[in-house]
Coordinates of C-alpha atoms in Angstrom, one line a residue:
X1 CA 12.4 11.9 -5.1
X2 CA 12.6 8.6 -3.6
X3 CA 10.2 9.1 -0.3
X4 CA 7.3 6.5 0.5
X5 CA 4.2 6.5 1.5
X6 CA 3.9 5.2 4.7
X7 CA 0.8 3.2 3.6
X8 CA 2.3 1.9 0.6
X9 CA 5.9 0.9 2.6
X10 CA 3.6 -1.5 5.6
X11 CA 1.8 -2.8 2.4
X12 CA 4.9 -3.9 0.6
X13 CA 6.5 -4.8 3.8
X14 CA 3.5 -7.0 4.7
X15 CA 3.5 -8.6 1.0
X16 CA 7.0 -9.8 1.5
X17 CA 6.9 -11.3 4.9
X18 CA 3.7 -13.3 3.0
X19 CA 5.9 -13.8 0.5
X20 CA 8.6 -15.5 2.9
X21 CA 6.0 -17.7 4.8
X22 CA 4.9 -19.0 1.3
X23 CA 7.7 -20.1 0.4
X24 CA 8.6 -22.0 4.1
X25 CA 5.0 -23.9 3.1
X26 CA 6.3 -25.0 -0.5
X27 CA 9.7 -25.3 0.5
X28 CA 8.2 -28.1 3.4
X29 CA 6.3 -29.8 0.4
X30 CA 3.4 -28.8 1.8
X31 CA -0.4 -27.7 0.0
X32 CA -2.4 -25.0 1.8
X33 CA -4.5 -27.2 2.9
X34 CA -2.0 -29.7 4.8
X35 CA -0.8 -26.4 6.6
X36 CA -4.0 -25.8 7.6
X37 CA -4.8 -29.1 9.1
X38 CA -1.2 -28.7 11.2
X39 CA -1.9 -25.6 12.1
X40 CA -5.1 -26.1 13.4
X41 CA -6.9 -23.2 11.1
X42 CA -9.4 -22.7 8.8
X43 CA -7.9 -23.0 5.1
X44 CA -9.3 -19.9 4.5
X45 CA -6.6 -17.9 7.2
X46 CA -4.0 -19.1 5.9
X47 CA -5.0 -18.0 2.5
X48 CA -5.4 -14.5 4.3
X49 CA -2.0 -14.6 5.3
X50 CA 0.2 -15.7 2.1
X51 CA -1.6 -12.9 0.7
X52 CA -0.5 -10.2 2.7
X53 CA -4.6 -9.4 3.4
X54 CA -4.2 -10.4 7.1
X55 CA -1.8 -9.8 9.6
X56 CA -0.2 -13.0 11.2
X57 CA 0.2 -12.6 15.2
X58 CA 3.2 -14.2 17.0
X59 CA 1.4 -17.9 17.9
X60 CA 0.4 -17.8 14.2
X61 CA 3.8 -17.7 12.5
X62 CA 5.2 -20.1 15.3
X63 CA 2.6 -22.5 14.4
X64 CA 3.5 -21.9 10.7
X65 CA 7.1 -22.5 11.4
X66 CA 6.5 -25.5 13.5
X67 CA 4.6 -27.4 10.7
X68 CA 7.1 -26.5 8.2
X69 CA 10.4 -27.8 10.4
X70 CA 11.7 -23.9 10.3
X71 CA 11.2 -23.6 14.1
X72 CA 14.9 -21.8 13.8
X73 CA 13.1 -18.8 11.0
X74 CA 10.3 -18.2 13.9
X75 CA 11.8 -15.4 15.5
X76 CA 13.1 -13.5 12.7
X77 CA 9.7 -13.5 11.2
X78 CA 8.1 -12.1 14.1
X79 CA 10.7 -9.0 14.4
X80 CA 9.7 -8.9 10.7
X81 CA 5.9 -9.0 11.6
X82 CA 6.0 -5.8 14.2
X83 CA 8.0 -4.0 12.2
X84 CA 5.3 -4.0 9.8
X85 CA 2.5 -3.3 12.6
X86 CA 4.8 0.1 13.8
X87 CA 4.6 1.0 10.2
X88 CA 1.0 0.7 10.0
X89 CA 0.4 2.3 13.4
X90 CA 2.8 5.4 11.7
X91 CA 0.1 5.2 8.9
X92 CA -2.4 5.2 11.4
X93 CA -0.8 8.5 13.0
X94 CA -0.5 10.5 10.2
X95 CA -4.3 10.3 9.5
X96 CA -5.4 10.9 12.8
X97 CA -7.4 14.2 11.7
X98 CA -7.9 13.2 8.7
X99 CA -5.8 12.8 4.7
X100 CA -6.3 16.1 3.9
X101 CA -3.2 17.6 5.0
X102 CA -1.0 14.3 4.3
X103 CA -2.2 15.2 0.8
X104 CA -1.2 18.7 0.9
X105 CA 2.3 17.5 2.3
X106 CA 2.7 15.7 -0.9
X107 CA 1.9 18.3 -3.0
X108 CA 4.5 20.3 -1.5
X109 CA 6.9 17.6 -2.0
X110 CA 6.1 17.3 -5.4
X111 CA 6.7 20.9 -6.0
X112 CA 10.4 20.7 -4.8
X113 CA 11.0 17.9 -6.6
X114 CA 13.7 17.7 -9.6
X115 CA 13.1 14.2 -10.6
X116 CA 9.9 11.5 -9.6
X117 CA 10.3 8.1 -10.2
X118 CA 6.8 6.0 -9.1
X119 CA 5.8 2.4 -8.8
X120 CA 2.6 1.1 -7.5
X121 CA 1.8 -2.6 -8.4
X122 CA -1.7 -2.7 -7.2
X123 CA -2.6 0.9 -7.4
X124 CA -2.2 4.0 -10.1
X125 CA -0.5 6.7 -8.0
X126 CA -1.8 9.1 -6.8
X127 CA -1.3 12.1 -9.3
X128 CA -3.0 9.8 -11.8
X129 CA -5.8 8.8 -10.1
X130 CA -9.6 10.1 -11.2
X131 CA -11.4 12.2 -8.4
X132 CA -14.2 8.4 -8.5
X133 CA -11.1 6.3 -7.9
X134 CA -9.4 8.3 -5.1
X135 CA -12.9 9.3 -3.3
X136 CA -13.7 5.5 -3.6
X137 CA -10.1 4.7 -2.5
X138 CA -9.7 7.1 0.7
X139 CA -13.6 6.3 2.0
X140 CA -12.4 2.6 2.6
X141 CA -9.5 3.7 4.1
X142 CA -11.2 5.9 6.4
X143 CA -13.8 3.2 7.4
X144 CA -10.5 1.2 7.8
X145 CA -9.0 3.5 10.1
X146 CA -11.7 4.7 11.6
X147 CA -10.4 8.3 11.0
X148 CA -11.8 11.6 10.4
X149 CA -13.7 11.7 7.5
X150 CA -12.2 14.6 5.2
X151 CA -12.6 12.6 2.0
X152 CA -13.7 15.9 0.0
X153 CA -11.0 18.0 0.6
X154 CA -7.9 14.7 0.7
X155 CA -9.4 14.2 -2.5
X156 CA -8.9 17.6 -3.9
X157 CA -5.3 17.9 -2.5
X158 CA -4.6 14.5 -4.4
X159 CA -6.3 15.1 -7.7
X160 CA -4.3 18.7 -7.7
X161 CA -1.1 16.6 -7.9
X162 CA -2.1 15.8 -11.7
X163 CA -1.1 19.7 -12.6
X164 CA 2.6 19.0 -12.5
X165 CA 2.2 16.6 -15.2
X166 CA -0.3 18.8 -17.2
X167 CA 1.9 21.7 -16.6
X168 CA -1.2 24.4 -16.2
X169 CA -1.5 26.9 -13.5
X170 CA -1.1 27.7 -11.1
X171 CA 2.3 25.7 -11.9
X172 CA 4.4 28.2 -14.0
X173 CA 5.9 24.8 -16.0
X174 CA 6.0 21.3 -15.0
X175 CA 9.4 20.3 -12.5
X176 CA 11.9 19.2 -14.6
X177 CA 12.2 15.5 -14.3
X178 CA 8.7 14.5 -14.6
X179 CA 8.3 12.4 -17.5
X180 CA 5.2 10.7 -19.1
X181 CA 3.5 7.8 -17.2
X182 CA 3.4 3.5 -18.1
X183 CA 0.9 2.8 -16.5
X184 CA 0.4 -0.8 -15.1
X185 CA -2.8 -2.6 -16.3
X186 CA -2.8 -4.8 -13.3
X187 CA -4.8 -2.7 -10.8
X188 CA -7.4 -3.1 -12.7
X189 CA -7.9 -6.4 -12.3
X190 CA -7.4 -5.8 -8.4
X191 CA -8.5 -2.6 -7.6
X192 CA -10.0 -0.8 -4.2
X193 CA -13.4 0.7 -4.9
X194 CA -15.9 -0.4 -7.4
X195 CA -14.2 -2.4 -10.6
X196 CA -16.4 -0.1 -12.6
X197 CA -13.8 3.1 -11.9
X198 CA -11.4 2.6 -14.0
X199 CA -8.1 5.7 -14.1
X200 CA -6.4 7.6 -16.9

């Protein structure tokens, strides 16, 4: 199984296009700061942006691309930019009434599926995430979204995705092709939700 989260895809999407505005800064010799001040924005936005915490609008990547001499790069960057907004907007679609049945839709997934390779670099997927760490998780994504709030019960469908590596009922045996996790240490360090819930 190779399908994405929609979440996970406008995330990663996002992360890169930070990633290619970075490097326009460093590759203009420029600090943060000096980008900033040719810009005409607060230090602290442009911070926002190379992170991939804030979305940059069209006038802001011109302005980026202006001050770094890569006026030619401005237009590719925003087709790059709204691509990622339609894939957050997608996001947004599928949780218009709520996670719960996204959730369920995975399950269901995961019950067809032969082989399941995962990587999340700043979360622990789904199936190995604690009830505390995917209740904390989904409320700030609801307050995000401004969605229905059916925490409980996306919760549940989540944490039920754990039985296919457990291998208990009501699975008869685990899928073939699900192997033991490595899990990343990182999201730790950077994790939604309180610091003090920790996963498997």
């Amino acid at each position: 199984m190779t399908t994405a989260s929609p979440s996970s895809s406008a995330q990663a999407a996002r992360e890169a296009l930070a990633v290619r505005l970075q490097h326009l800064r460093k590759d203009a010799g420029l600090t943060g700061k000096e980008l900033s001040a040719r810009c005409g924005r607060h230090p602290a936005k442009t911070t926002r942006i190379q992170k991939g915490t804030a979305a940059p609008s069209d006038s802001d990547i011109r302005t980026w691309c202006a001050a770094c001499g890569a006026d030619d790069q401005a237009d590719d960057l925003i087709a790059t930019a709204r691509a990622v907004d339609s894939m957050y907007m997608e996001w947004r679609r599928l949780h218009r009434n709520g996670m719960r049945q996204v959730q369920e839709d995975w399950y269901a997934l995961h019950e067809q599926t032969r082989h399941c390779r995962v990587y999340v670099s700043n979360l622990p997927p789904g199936f190995l995430q604690t009830p505390a760490f995917a209740t904390a998780l989904m409320e700030q994504i609801t307050r995000f979204q401004g969605t229905p709030d059916d925490v409980a019960e996306a919760v549940a469908a989540r944490v039920a995705r754990s039985r296919f590596l457990r291998g208990r009922p009501p699975l008869r045996r685990p899928p073939r092709g699900i192997r033991p996790a490595l899990p990343n240490r990182r999201p730790r360090r950077r994790c939604a939700g309180s610091c003090a819930i920790s996963w498997p």
